[in-house]
Coordinates of C-alpha atoms in Angstrom, one line a residue:
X1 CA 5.6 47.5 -49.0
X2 CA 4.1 50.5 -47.6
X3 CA 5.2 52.0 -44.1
X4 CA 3.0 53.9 -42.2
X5 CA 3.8 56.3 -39.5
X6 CA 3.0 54.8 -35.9
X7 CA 2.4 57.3 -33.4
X8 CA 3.6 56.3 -29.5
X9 CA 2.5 57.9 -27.1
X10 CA 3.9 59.4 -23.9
X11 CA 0.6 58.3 -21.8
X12 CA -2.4 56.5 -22.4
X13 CA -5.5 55.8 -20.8
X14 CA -6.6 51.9 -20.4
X15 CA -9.9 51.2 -21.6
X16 CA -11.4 48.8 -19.0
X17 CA -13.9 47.3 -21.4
X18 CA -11.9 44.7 -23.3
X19 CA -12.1 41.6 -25.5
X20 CA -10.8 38.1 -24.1
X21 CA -8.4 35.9 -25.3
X22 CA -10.2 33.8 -28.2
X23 CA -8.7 30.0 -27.7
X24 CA -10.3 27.6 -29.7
X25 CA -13.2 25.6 -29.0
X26 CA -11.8 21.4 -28.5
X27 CA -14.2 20.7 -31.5
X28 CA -12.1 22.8 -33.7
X29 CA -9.4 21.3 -35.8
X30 CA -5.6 22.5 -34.6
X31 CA -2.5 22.4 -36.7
X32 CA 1.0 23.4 -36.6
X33 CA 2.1 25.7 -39.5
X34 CA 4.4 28.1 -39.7
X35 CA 4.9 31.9 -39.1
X36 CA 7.6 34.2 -41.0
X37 CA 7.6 38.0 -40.1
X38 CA 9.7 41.3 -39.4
X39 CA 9.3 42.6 -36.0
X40 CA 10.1 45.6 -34.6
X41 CA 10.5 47.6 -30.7
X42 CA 11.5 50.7 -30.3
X43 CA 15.2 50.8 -32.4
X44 CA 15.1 46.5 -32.3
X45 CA 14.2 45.0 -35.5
X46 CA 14.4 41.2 -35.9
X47 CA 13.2 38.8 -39.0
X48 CA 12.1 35.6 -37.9
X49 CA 10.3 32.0 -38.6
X50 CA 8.9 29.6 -36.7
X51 CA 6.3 27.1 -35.6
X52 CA 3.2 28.6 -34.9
X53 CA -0.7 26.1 -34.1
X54 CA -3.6 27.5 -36.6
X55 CA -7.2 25.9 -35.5
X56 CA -10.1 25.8 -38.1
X57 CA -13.5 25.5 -36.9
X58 CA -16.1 26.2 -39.6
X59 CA -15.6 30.2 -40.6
X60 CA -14.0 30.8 -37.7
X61 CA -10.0 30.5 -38.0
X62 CA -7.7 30.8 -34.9
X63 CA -4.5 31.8 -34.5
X64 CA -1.9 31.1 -31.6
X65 CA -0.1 34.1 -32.5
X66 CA 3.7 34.4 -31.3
X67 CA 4.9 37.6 -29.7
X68 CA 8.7 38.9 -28.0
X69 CA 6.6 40.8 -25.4
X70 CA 4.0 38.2 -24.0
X71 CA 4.2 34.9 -25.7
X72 CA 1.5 33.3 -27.8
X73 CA -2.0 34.1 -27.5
X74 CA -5.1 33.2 -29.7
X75 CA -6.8 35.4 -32.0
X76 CA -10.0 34.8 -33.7
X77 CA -10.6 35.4 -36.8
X78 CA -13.8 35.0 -39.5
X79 CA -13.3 33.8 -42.5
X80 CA -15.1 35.5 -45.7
X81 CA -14.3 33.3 -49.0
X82 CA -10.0 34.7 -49.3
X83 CA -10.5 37.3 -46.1
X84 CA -9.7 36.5 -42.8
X85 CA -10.8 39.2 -40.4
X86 CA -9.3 39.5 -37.0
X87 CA -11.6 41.9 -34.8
X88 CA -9.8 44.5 -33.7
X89 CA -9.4 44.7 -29.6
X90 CA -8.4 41.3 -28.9
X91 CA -6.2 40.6 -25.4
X92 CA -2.4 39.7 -26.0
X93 CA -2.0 39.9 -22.3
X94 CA 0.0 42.2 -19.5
X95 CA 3.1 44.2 -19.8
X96 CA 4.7 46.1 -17.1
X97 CA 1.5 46.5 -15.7
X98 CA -0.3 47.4 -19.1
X99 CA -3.0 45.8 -21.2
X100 CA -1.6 44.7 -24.5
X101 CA -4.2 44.4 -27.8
X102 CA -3.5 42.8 -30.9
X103 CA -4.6 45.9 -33.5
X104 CA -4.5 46.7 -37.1
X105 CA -3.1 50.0 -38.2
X106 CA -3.4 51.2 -41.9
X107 CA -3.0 54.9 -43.2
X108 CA -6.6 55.7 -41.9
X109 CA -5.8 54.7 -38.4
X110 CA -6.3 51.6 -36.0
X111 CA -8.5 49.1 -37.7
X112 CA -9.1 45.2 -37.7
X113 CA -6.2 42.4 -38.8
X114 CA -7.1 41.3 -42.1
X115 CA -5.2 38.1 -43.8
X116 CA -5.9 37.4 -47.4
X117 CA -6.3 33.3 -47.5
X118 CA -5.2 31.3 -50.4
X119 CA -6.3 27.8 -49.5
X120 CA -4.9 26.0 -52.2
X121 CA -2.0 26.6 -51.4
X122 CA -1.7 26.7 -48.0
X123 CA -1.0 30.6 -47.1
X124 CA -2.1 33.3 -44.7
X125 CA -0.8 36.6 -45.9
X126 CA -1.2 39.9 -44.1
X127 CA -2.9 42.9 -46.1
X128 CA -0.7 46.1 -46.6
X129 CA -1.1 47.3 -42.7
X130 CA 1.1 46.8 -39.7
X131 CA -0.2 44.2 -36.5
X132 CA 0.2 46.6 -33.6
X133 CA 0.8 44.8 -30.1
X134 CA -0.9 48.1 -28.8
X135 CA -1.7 49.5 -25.4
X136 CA -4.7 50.9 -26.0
X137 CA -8.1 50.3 -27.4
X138 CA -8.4 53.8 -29.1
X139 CA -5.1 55.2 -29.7
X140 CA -1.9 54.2 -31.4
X141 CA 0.4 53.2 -28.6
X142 CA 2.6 49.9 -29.8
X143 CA 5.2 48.6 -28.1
X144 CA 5.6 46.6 -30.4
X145 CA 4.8 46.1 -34.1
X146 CA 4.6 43.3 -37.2
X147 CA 4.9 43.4 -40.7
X148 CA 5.5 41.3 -43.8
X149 CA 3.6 38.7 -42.1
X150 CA 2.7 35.3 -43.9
X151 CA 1.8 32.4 -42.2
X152 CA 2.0 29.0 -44.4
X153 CA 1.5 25.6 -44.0
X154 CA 4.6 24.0 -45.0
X155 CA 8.2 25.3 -43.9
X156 CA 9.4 26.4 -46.7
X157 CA 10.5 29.5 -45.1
X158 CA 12.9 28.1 -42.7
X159 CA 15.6 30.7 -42.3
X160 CA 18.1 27.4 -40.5
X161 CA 18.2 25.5 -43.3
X162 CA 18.3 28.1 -46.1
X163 CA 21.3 29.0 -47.8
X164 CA 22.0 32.7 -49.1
X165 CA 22.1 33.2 -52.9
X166 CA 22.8 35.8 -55.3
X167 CA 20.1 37.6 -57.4
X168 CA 21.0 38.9 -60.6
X169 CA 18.8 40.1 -63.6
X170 CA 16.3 42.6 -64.9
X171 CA 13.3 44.2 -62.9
X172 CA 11.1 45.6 -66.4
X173 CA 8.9 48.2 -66.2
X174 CA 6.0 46.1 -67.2
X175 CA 4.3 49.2 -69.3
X176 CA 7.8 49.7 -71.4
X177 CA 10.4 46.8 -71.7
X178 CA 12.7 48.7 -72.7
X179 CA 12.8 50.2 -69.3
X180 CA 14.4 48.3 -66.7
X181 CA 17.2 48.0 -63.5
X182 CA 19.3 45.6 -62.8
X183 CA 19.2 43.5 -60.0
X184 CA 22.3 42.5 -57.9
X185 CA 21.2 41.2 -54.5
X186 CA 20.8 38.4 -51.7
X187 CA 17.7 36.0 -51.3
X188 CA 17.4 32.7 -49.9
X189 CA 16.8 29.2 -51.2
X190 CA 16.1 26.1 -48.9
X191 CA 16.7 22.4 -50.9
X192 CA 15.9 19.6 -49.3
X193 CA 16.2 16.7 -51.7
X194 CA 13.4 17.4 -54.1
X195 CA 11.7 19.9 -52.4
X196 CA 13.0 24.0 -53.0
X197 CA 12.0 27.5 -52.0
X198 CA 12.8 30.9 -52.9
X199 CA 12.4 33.9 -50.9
X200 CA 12.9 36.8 -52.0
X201 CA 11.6 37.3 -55.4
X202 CA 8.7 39.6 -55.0
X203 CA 9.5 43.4 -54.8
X204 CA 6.4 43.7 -52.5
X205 CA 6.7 41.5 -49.7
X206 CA 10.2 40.2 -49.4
X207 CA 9.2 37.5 -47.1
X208 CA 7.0 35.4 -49.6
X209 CA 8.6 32.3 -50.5
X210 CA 7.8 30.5 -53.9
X211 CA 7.9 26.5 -53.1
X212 CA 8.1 23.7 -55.6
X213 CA 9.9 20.1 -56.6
X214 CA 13.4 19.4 -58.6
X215 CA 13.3 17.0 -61.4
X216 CA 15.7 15.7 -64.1
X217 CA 17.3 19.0 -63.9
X218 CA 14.3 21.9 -63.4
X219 CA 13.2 23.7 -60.6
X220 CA 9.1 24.0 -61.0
X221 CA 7.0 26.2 -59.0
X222 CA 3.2 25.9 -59.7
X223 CA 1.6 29.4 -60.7
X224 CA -0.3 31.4 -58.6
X225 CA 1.4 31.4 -55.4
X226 CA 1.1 34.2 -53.2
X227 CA 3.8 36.7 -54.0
X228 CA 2.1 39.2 -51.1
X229 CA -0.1 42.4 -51.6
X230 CA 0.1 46.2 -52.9
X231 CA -2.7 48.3 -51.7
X232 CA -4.7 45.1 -50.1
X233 CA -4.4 43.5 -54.0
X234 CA -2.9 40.2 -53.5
X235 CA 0.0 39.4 -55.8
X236 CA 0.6 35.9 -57.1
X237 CA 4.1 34.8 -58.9
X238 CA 3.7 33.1 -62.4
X239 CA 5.6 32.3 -65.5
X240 CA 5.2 33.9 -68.3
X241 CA 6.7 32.8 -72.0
X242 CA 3.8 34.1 -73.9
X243 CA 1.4 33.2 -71.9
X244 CA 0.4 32.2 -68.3
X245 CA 2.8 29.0 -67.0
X246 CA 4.6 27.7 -64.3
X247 CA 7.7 29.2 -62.6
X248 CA 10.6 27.3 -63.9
X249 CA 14.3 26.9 -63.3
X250 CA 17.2 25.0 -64.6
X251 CA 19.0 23.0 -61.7
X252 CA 23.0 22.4 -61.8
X253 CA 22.7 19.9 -59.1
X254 CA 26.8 20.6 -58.7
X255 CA 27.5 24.0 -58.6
X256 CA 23.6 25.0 -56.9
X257 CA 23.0 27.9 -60.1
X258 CA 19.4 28.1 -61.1
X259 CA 18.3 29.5 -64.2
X260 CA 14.9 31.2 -65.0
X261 CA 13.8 29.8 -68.2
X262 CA 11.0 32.4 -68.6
X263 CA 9.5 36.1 -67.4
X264 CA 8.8 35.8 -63.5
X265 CA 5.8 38.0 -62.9
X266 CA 4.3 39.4 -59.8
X267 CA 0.3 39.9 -61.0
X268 CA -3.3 40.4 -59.3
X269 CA -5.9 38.2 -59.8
X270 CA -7.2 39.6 -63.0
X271 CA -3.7 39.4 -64.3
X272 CA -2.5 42.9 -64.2
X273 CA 1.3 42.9 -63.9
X274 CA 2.6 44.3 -60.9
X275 CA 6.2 43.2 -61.6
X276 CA 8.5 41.6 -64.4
X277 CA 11.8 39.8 -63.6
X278 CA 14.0 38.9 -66.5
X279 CA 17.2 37.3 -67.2
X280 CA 16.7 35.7 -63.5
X281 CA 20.1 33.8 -62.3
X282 CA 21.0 32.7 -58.8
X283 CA 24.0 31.9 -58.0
X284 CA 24.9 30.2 -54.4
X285 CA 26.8 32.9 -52.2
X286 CA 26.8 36.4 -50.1
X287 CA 29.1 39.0 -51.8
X288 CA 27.1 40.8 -53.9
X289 CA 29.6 41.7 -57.2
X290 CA 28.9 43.0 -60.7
X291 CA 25.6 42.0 -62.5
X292 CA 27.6 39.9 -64.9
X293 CA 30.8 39.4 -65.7
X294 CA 33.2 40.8 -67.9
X295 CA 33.3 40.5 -71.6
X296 CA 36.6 39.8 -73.4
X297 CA 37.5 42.9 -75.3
X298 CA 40.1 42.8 -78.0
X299 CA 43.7 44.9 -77.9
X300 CA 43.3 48.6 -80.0
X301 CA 45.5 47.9 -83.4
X302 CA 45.5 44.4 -83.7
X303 CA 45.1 43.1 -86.8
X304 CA 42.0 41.1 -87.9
X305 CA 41.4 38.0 -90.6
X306 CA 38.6 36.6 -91.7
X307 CA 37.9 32.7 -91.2
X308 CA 35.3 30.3 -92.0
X309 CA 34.1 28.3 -89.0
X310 CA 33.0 24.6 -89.9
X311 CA 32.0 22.2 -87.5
X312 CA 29.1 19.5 -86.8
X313 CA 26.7 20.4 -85.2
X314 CA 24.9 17.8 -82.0
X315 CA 21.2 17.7 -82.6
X316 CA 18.4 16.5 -80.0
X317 CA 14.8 16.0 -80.2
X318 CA 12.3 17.6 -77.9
X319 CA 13.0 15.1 -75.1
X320 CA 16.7 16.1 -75.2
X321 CA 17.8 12.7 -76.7
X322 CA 20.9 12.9 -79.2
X323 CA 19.1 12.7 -82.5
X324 CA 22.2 13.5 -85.0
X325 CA 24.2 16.2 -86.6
X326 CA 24.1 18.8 -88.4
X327 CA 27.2 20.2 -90.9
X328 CA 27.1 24.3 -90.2
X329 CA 29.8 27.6 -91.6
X330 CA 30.0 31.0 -90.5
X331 CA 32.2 33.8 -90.4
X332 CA 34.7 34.5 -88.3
X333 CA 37.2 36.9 -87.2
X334 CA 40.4 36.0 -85.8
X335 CA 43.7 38.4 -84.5
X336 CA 47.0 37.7 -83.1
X337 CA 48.5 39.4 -80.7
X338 CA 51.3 40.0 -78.0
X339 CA 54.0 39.2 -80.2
X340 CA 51.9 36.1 -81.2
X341 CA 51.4 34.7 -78.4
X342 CA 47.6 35.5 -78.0
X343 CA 44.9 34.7 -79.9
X344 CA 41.3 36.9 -80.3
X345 CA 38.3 34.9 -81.8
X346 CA 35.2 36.5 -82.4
X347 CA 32.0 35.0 -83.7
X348 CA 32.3 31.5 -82.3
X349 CA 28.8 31.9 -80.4
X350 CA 26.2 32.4 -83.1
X351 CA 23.8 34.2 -81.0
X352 CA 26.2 36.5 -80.6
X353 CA 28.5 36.5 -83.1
X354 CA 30.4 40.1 -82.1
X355 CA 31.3 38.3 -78.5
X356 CA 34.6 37.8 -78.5
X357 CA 37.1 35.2 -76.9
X358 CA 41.2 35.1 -75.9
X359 CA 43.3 32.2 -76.1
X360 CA 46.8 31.4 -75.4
X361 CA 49.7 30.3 -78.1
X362 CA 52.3 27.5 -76.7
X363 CA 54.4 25.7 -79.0
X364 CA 53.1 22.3 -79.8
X365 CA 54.5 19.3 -81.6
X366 CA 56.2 18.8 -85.3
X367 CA 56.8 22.9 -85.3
X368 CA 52.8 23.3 -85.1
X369 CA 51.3 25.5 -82.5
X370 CA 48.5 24.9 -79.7
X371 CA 45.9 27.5 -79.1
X372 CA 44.1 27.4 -75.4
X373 CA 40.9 28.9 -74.7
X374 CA 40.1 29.0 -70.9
X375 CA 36.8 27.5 -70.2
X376 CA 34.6 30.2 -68.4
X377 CA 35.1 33.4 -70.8
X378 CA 31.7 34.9 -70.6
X379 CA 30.2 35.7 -74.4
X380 CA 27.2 37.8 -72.6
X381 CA 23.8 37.4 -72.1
X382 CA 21.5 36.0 -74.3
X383 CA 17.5 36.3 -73.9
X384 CA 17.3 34.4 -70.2
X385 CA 20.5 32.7 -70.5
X386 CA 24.4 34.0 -70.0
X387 CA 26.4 32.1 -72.2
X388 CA 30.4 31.2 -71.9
X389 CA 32.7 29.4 -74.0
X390 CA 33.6 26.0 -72.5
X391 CA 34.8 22.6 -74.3
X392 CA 33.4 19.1 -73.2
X393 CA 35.5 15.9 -73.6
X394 CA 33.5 12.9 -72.5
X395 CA 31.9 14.4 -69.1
X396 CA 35.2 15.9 -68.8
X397 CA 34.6 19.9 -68.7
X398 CA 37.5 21.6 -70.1
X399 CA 39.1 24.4 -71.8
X400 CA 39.0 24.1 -75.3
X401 CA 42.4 23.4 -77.2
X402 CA 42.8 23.8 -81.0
X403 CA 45.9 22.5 -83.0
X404 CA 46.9 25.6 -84.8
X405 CA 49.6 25.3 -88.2
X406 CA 51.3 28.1 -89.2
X407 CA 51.7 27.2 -93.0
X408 CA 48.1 26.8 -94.1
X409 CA 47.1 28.9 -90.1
X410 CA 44.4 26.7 -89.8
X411 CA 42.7 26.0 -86.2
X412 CA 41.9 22.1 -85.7
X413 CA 40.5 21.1 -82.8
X414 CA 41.1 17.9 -81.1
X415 CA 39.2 14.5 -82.1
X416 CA 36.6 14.1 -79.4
X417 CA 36.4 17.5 -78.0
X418 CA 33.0 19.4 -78.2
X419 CA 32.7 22.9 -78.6
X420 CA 30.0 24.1 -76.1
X421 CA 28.1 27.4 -75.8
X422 CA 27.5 26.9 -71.8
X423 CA 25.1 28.6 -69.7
X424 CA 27.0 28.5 -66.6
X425 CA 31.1 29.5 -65.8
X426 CA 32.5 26.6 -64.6
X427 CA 30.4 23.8 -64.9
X428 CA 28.7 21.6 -67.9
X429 CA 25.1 23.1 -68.8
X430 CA 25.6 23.4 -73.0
X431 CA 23.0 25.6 -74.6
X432 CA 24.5 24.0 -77.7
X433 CA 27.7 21.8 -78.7
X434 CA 29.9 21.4 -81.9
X435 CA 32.1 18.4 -82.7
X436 CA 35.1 18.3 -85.4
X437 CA 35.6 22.2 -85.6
X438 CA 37.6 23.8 -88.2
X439 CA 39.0 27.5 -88.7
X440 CA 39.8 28.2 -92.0
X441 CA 41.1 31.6 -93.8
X442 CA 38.7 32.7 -96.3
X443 CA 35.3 34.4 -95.9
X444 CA 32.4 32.9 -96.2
X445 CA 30.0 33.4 -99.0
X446 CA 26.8 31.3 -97.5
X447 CA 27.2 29.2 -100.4
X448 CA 29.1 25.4 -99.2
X449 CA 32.1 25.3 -100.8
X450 CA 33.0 28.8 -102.2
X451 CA 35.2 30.8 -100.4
X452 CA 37.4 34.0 -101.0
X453 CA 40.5 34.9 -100.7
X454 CA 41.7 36.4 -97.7
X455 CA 45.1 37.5 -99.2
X456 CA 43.4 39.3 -102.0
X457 CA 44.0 42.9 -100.4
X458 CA 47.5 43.1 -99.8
X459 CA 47.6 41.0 -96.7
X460 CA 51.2 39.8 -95.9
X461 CA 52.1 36.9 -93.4
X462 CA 55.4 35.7 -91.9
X463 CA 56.4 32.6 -92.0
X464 CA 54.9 31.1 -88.9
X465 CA 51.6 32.0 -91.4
X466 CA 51.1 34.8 -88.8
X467 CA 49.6 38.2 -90.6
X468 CA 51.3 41.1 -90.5
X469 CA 50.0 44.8 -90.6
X470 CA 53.3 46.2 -92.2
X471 CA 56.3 43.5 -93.3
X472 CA 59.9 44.6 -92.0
X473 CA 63.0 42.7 -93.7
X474 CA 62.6 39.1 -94.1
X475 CA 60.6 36.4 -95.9
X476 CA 56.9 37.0 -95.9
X477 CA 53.9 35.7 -97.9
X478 CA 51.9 38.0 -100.4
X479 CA 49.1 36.4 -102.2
X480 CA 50.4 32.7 -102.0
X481 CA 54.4 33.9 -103.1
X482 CA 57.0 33.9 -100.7
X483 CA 58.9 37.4 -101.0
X484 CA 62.4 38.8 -99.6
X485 CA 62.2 42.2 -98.2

C-alpha cells in the first residue's frame, strides 16, 4: 500500500468550532464485528484485532471506533451503494489537554474517511489513505495514525487463534508470465473445525483475510472477497483456471499443508489483474527457508543404463473412486554408484522424467540385493503441485523398497507396495500411484513387447550384473558371454 508523508507539527492552533461525537440513535441496529489494523505513534507501531460495535440505521452507518489514545468513540458515516463516507472533523475526545479529530489524510491533504463496503460479504475496508487521530481541524498534526484497516463481520482475523504459516510460490507479472518472483514468507491461517482463513495473500493490503469451509479434503473460499484497494480500486481475490472460480486448496488434515489448486488473483471489479500467485503452498511454521527443496542430482562420471519401467497403473473416475488399472512402459535411466552401494534413478515421475532419485544398496536374501528409496526426495515442481517420491503400503506411508538381482539386474518391487508421485514430503497426498513395478534393462521402443539390447555397445558388467565403465582382471559379462580378463 501507499505511504504518505504525515506532517507533525510543533504547535497548533485548536479550532473551537467542532463536530460532536456521533453515537447512534436507539432505533438503529447495533452489532459486534470485528476490527483488524496497524497502528502507529511516534516510533510505536502495533498490529492488532479486536471486537469492535458497528450500528446500521438506514444510510447512515456508525462506528464505535477503538483508539490507544482515547478509547472508543462513534463515528458517523453515510452510506452511498459500496462507499461509506465518514465526514471529516468528527470528536475522538481530549488528550493532554488537546482536542482529538478522527481525519482522513490522502496525498492531497486532510480529507474525509472513506470505507469501501462489500455487503455480501460482510467487510468494511479502508480506501488507500491513512485515519489520522489529529489535533487539529485544518492541519496535519496526528498523534496518532491507522492504516490497513478492515473491519469485518466474522473473526476470521483473530491473531490468538491463528497459527503462522509459510508462503511459498510465484508472484507473475500478470502482463508477461514469464516474469515472476518467488515468494518465501510468513502469513497466517486460523482453522477452527470447518471454518479457515488466510491472511496474508494480497500484496496490497496484507491485513485482508480470505475466509471459507474445509470439506473432504479442500479448502474453498468463495470469489470475490475483498483482497483491499490500490489507488481507491477495490481488489477482490479469485481463482482462476481458465476462467473466473473459487479459491481452492488441498487440505492434509495431518500435516496442516494446503495446496493451491489454481492461479490466485488479486483483480478490480471489471476484472483487471492486479496480482497473480502461482504454485501457492503453505506449509505450517515460522523459519522462512529455501523456496523449495533440493533436487537429487547425480555423481559426475557415473555410468548410466537404460531400463524399461513397467508397472500398473491405479485409475479413478471423476469422483476419486478406484475405477481400475492401467498397464504403462517408459524409459528409464539407472547408475550405480559408491562402489555399488548407491543407486541413481531417473525418469520414475512422468511429468518429469529428467528428475532424478537416490536409493541405498543393502544385501538382501538368497545373494539378491535390496534397493531403498527414502520417501520425501523431492522430483520438483510441477504446474501447482511439488511432487516427491514416496511408496504407500496399505495406509502405511513408506519408503519404497525394490528387490534388485544381480544376474538378470532387474528391480522388483515388493507385492502390495504402490509407487506414488506425492504432492507433499512426508505425508500421503498421491498425484498418482503405480502397483507391481518392474525395471528392466533394455530401451524402450513405444511398441509393447520389443525391446533392445542394452549390451549391444560394448557395455561390460561384473558379476554382481553391476555395469562397468572399463573392466579390470576378472570375470565380466560382454554381450550375454562371460569373459576372463
Amino acid at each position: 500500500m501507499k505511504r504518505f508523508g504525515l506532517f507533525l507539527l510543533a504547535a497548533w492552533t485548536v479550532v473551537m468550532s467542532i463536530c460532536a461525537q456521533s453515537a447512534p440513535p436507539a432505533t438503529a441496529q447495533t452489532e459486534e464485528w470485528y476490527v483488524s489494523y496497524n497502528f502507529t505513534s511516534g516510533d510505536e507501531s502495533e498490529t492488532a484485532t479486536e471486537a469492535m460495535q458497528v450500528a446500521f440505521d438506514g444510510d447512515d452507518i456508525y462506528f464505535n471506533f477503538p483508539n490507544p489514545i482515547t478509547g472508543s468513540t462513534w463515528m458517523k458515516g453515510t452510506r452511498d451503494g459500496a462507499v461509506v463516507t465518514f465526514a471529516k472533523g468528527q470528536t475522538v475526545g481530549t488528550y493532554g489537554g488537546t482536542k482529538v479529530y478522527y481525519m482522513g489524510q490522502n496525498e492531497d491533504g486532510l480529507c474525509d474517511i472513506v470505507f469501501n463496503y462489500d455487503e455480501a460479504n460482510g467487510i468494511f475496508y479502508m480506501t488507500d489513505m491513512w485515519l489520522l487521530l489529529n489535533g487539529s481541524l485544518t492541519q496535519s498534526y496526528a498523534l496518532g495514525y491507522f492504516s490497513l484497516v478492515v473491519v469485518s463481520k466474522t473473526n476470521g482475523g483473530g491473531d490468538a487463534d491463528a497459527t503462522d504459516y509459510v508462503l511459498t510460490g510465484k508472484n507473475v507479472n500478470p502482463s508477461n508470465e514469464s516474469q515472476y518472483e518467488e515468494i518465501n514468507e510468513v502469513v497466517k491461517v486460523r482453522i477452527d473445525g470447518s471454518s479457515i482463513a488466510i491472511q496474508g495473500l494480497s500484496g496490497y493490503d496484507a491485513s485482508a483475510w480470505l475466509t471459507g469451509t474445509i470439506s473432504n479434503g479442500v479448502a474453498t473460499f468463495a470469489k470475490r472477497q475483498s483482497a483491499g484497494s490500490y489507488n481507491n480500486t477495490p481488489l477482490y481475490f479469485i481463482g482462476y483456471d481458465g476462467s473466473e472460480q473459487d479459491v481452492t486448496f488441498s487440505y492434509d488434515e495431518a500435516s496442516g499443508m494446503l495446496v493451491a489448486q489454481q492461479y490466485i488473483l488479486c483483480i478490480t471489479e471489471d476484472g483487471n489483474t492486479y496480482q497473480m500467485l502461482q504454485d501457492v503452498v503453505l506449509t505450517p511454521g515460522s523459519e522462512v527457508g529455501p523456496a523449495q527443496p533440493e533436487v537429487v542430482v547425480p555423481p559426475t562420471g557415473m555410468v548410466v543404463t537404460k531400463y524399461v519401467f513397467t508397472a500398473n497403473k491405479m485409475l479413478t473416475d471423476d469422483e476419486g473412486n478406484y475405477s481400475g488399472y492401467e498397464e504403462v512402459k517408459r524409459q528409464l535411466r539407472i547408475g550405480f554408484f559408491n562402489n555399488n552401494t548407491e543407486v541413481y534413478v531417473q525418469g520414475f515421475c512422468e511429468q518429469l522424467p529428467n528428475a532424478w532419485v537416490k536409493g541405498t544398496v543393502t544385501d538382501g536374501a538368497f545373494g539378491d540385493k535390496t534397493v531403498t528409496f527414502a520417501a520425501g526426495q523431492y522430483y520438483g515442481q510441477y504446474g501447482l503441485y511439488p511432487l516427491y517420491l514416496a511408496a504407500r503400503y496399505g495406509n502405511e506411508f513408506t519408503d519404497m523398497v525394490f528387490n534388485y538381482d544381480p544376474q538378470t539386474r532387474e528391480f522388483q518391487n515388493e507385492g502390495g507396495v504402490y509407487l506414488i508421485l506425492n504432492a507433499m514430503p512426508s505425508q500421503p497426498a498421491p498425484i498418482e500411484q503405480y502397483v507391481t513395478v518392474k525395471l528392466t534393462p533394455g530401451v524402450y521402443s513405444g511398441i509393447d513387447g520389443i525391446t533392445a539390447d542394452p549390451t549391444a555397445n560394448d557395455a561390460w558388467y561384473n558379476t554382481q550384473g553391476i555395469r562397468v565403465a572399463q573392466p579390470g582382471k576378472g570375470i565380466y559379462i560382454y554381450k550375454g558371454k562371460k569373459v576372463k580378463r
